[in-house]
Tab-separated table of C-alpha atoms in Angstrom:
chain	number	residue	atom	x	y	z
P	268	UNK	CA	16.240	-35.323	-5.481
P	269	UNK	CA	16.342	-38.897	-5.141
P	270	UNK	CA	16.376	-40.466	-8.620
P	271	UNK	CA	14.463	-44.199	-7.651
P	272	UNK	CA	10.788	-44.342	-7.762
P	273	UNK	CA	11.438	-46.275	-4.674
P	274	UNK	CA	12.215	-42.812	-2.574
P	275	UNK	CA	9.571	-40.947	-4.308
P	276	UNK	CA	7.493	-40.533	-1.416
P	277	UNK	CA	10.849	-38.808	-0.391
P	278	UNK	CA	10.747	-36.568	-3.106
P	279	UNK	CA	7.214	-35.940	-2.958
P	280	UNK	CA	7.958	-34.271	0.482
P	281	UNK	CA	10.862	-32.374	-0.622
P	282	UNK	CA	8.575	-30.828	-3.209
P	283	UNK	CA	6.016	-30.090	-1.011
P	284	UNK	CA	8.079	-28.619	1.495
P	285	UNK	CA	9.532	-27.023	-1.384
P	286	UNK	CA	6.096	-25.298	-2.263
P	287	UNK	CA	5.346	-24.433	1.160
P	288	UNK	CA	8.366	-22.416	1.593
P	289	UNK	CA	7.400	-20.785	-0.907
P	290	UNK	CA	3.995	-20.211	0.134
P	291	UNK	CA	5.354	-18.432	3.269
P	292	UNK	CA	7.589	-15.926	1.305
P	293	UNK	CA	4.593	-14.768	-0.674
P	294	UNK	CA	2.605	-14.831	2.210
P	295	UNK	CA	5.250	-12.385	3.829
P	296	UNK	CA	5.360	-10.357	0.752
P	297	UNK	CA	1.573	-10.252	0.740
P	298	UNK	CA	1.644	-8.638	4.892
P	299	UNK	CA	4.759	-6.544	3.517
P	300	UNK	CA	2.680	-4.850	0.565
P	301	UNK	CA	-0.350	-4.435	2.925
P	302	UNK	CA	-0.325	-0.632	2.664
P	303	UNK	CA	0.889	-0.439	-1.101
P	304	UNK	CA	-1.910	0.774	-2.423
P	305	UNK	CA	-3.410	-1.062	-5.717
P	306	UNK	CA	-1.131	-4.270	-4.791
P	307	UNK	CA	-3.054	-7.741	-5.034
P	308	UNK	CA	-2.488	-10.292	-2.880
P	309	UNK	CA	-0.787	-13.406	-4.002
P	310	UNK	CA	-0.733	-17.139	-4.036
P	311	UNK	CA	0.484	-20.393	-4.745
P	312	UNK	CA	-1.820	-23.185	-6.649
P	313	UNK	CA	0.511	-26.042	-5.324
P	314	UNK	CA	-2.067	-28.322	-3.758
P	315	UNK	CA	-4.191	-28.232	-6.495
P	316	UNK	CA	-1.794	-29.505	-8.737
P	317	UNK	CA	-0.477	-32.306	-6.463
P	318	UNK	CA	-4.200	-33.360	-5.759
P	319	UNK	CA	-4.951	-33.519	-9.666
P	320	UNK	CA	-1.105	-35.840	-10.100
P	321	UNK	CA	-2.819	-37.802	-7.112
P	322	UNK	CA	-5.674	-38.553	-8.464
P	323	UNK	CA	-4.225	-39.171	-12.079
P	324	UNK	CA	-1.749	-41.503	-10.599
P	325	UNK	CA	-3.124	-42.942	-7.843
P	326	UNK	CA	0.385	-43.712	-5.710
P	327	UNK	CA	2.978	-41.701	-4.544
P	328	UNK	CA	5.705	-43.722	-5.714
P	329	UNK	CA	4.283	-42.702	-9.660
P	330	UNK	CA	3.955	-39.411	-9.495
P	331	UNK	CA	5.700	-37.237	-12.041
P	332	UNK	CA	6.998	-34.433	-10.207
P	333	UNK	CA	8.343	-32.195	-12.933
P	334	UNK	CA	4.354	-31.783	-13.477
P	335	UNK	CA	4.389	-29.815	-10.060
P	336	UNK	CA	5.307	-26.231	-9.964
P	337	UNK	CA	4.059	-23.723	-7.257
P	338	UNK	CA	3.580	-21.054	-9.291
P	339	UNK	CA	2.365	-17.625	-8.269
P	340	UNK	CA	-1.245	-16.091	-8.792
P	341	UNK	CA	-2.782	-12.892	-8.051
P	342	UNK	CA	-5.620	-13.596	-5.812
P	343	UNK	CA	-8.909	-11.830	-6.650
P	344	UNK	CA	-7.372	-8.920	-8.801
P	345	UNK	CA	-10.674	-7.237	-9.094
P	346	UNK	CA	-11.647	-7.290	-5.605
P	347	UNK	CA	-10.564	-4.978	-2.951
P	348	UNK	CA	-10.702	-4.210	1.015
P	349	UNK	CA	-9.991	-0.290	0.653
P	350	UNK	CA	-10.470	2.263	-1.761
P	351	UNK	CA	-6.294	2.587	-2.633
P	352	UNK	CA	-7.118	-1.078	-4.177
P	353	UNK	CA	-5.433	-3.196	-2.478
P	354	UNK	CA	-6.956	-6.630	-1.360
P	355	UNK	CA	-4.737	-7.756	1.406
P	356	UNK	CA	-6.257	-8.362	4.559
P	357	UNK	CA	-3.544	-8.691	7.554
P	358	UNK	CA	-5.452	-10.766	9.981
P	359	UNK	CA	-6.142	-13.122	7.138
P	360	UNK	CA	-2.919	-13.553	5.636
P	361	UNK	CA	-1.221	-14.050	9.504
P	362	UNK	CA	-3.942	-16.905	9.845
P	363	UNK	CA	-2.803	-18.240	6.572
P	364	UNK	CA	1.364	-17.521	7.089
P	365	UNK	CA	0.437	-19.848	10.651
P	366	UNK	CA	-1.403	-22.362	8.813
P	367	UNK	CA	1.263	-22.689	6.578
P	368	UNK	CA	4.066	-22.661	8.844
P	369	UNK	CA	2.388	-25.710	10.656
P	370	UNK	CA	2.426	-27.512	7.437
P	371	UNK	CA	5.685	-26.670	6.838
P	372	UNK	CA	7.428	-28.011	10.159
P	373	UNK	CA	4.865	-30.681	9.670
P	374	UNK	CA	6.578	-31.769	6.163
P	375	UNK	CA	10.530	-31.259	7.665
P	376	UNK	CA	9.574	-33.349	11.190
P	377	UNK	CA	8.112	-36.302	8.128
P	378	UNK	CA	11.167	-36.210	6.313
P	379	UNK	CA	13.627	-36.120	9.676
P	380	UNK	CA	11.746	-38.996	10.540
P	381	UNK	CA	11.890	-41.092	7.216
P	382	UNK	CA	15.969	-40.370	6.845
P	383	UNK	CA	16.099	-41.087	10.428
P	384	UNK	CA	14.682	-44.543	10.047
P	385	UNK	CA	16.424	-45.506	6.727
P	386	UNK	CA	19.705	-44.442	8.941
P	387	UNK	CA	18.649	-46.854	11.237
P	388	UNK	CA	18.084	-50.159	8.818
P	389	UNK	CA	21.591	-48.984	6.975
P	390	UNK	CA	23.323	-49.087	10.456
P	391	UNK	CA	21.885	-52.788	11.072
Protein backbone atom coordinates (compact mmCIF):
# COMPACT_ATOMS: atom_id res chain seq x y z
CA UNK A 1 0.00 0.00 0.00
CA UNK A 2 0.53 3.52 -0.47
CA UNK A 3 1.51 5.08 2.88
CA UNK A 4 -0.01 9.04 2.20
CA UNK A 5 -3.53 9.72 3.07
CA UNK A 6 -3.27 11.53 -0.15
CA UNK A 7 -3.45 7.99 -2.25
CA UNK A 8 -5.91 6.53 0.05
CA UNK A 9 -8.58 6.41 -2.34
CA UNK A 10 -5.79 4.22 -3.98
CA UNK A 11 -5.64 2.02 -1.23
CA UNK A 12 -9.18 1.91 -0.63
CA UNK A 13 -9.41 0.14 -4.09
CA UNK A 14 -6.63 -2.15 -3.55
CA UNK A 15 -8.53 -3.34 -0.50
CA UNK A 16 -11.57 -3.71 -2.09
CA UNK A 17 -10.30 -5.47 -4.92
CA UNK A 18 -8.52 -7.25 -2.36
CA UNK A 19 -11.90 -8.46 -0.73
CA UNK A 20 -13.46 -9.21 -3.90
CA UNK A 21 -10.92 -11.65 -4.88
CA UNK A 22 -11.56 -13.12 -2.18
CA UNK A 23 -15.15 -13.19 -2.48
CA UNK A 24 -14.74 -15.16 -5.77
CA UNK A 25 -12.52 -17.95 -4.23
CA UNK A 26 -15.18 -18.66 -1.64
CA UNK A 27 -17.69 -18.32 -4.05
CA UNK A 28 -15.82 -21.13 -6.10
CA UNK A 29 -15.35 -23.14 -3.05
CA UNK A 30 -19.03 -22.70 -2.25
CA UNK A 31 -20.06 -24.31 -6.27
CA UNK A 32 -17.05 -26.83 -5.51
CA UNK A 33 -18.68 -28.20 -2.14
CA UNK A 34 -22.17 -28.18 -3.81
CA UNK A 35 -22.62 -31.95 -3.43
CA UNK A 36 -20.69 -32.30 0.01
CA UNK A 37 -23.30 -33.10 1.91
CA UNK A 38 -23.80 -31.06 5.39
CA UNK A 39 -21.34 -28.21 3.91
CA UNK A 40 -22.66 -24.50 4.43
CA UNK A 41 -22.20 -22.06 2.13
CA UNK A 42 -19.88 -19.23 2.77
CA UNK A 43 -19.29 -15.54 2.67
CA UNK A 44 -17.51 -12.50 3.01
CA UNK A 45 -18.95 -9.40 5.26
CA UNK A 46 -16.56 -6.91 3.39
CA UNK A 47 -19.06 -4.28 2.32
CA UNK A 48 -20.56 -4.06 5.43
CA UNK A 49 -17.59 -3.14 7.09
CA UNK A 50 -16.40 -0.57 4.51
CA UNK A 51 -20.00 1.02 4.55
CA UNK A 52 -19.89 1.29 8.52
CA UNK A 53 -15.75 3.03 8.08
CA UNK A 54 -17.75 5.21 5.45
CA UNK A 55 -20.13 6.37 7.33
CA UNK A 56 -17.88 6.78 10.55
CA UNK A 57 -15.47 8.73 8.52
CA UNK A 58 -17.17 10.35 6.06
CA UNK A 59 -14.11 10.59 3.23
CA UNK A 60 -12.13 8.23 1.62
CA UNK A 61 -8.96 9.84 2.13
CA UNK A 62 -9.66 9.04 6.32
CA UNK A 63 -10.47 5.83 6.33
CA UNK A 64 -8.56 3.43 8.53
CA UNK A 65 -8.08 0.47 6.56
CA UNK A 66 -6.53 -1.94 9.02
CA UNK A 67 -10.33 -1.77 10.39
CA UNK A 68 -11.29 -3.73 7.10
CA UNK A 69 -10.93 -7.41 6.93
CA UNK A 70 -13.05 -9.71 4.62
CA UNK A 71 -13.47 -12.28 6.80
CA UNK A 72 -15.34 -15.50 6.16
CA UNK A 73 -18.94 -16.49 7.46
CA UNK A 74 -21.04 -19.44 7.16
CA UNK A 75 -24.15 -18.34 5.53
CA UNK A 76 -27.41 -19.61 7.09
CA UNK A 77 -25.88 -22.70 8.97
CA UNK A 78 -29.25 -23.89 9.99
CA UNK A 79 -30.92 -23.70 6.78
CA UNK A 80 -30.75 -26.15 4.03
CA UNK A 81 -31.82 -26.90 0.21
CA UNK A 82 -31.61 -30.88 0.54
CA UNK A 83 -31.93 -33.33 3.08
CA UNK A 84 -27.75 -34.26 3.08
CA UNK A 85 -27.71 -30.51 4.64
CA UNK A 86 -26.13 -28.66 2.57
CA UNK A 87 -27.36 -25.04 1.68
CA UNK A 88 -25.63 -24.26 -1.52
CA UNK A 89 -27.67 -23.44 -4.31
CA UNK A 90 -25.62 -23.52 -7.81
CA UNK A 91 -27.68 -21.19 -9.86
CA UNK A 92 -27.43 -18.75 -7.01
CA UNK A 93 -23.93 -18.79 -6.22
CA UNK A 94 -23.03 -18.55 -10.37
CA UNK A 95 -25.33 -15.34 -10.23
CA UNK A 96 -23.36 -14.17 -7.31
CA UNK A 97 -19.53 -15.49 -8.65
CA UNK A 98 -20.84 -13.06 -12.02
CA UNK A 99 -21.89 -10.30 -9.92
CA UNK A 100 -18.79 -10.36 -8.30
CA UNK A 101 -16.56 -10.80 -11.09
CA UNK A 102 -18.13 -7.54 -12.61
CA UNK A 103 -17.17 -5.76 -9.53
CA UNK A 104 -14.01 -7.06 -9.59
CA UNK A 105 -12.82 -5.99 -13.24
CA UNK A 106 -14.83 -2.98 -12.32
CA UNK A 107 -12.28 -2.14 -9.28
CA UNK A 108 -8.84 -3.22 -11.55
CA UNK A 109 -10.21 -1.02 -14.86
CA UNK A 110 -10.57 2.12 -11.66
CA UNK A 111 -7.25 1.59 -10.52
CA UNK A 112 -5.58 1.14 -14.31
CA UNK A 113 -7.18 4.25 -14.86
CA UNK A 114 -6.05 6.31 -11.71
CA UNK A 115 -2.12 5.01 -12.16
CA UNK A 116 -2.64 5.69 -15.71
CA UNK A 117 -3.45 9.32 -15.16
CA UNK A 118 -0.93 10.02 -12.30
CA UNK A 119 1.63 8.49 -15.11
CA UNK A 120 0.47 11.03 -17.22
CA UNK A 121 0.89 14.38 -14.84
CA UNK A 122 4.51 12.72 -13.72
CA UNK A 123 5.47 12.56 -17.49
CA UNK A 124 4.47 16.43 -17.91
Amino acid sequence: MINSNIFNHINMLKTTSDASWRRNEVLANNIANNTTPGYKRKDINFEEQLRREMKRNGSPRNLNLSRLDAKIYTDNANFSYRLDGNNVDVDTEGVKLAANQLKYNGLIEIMNRKFSGLRSVMQK
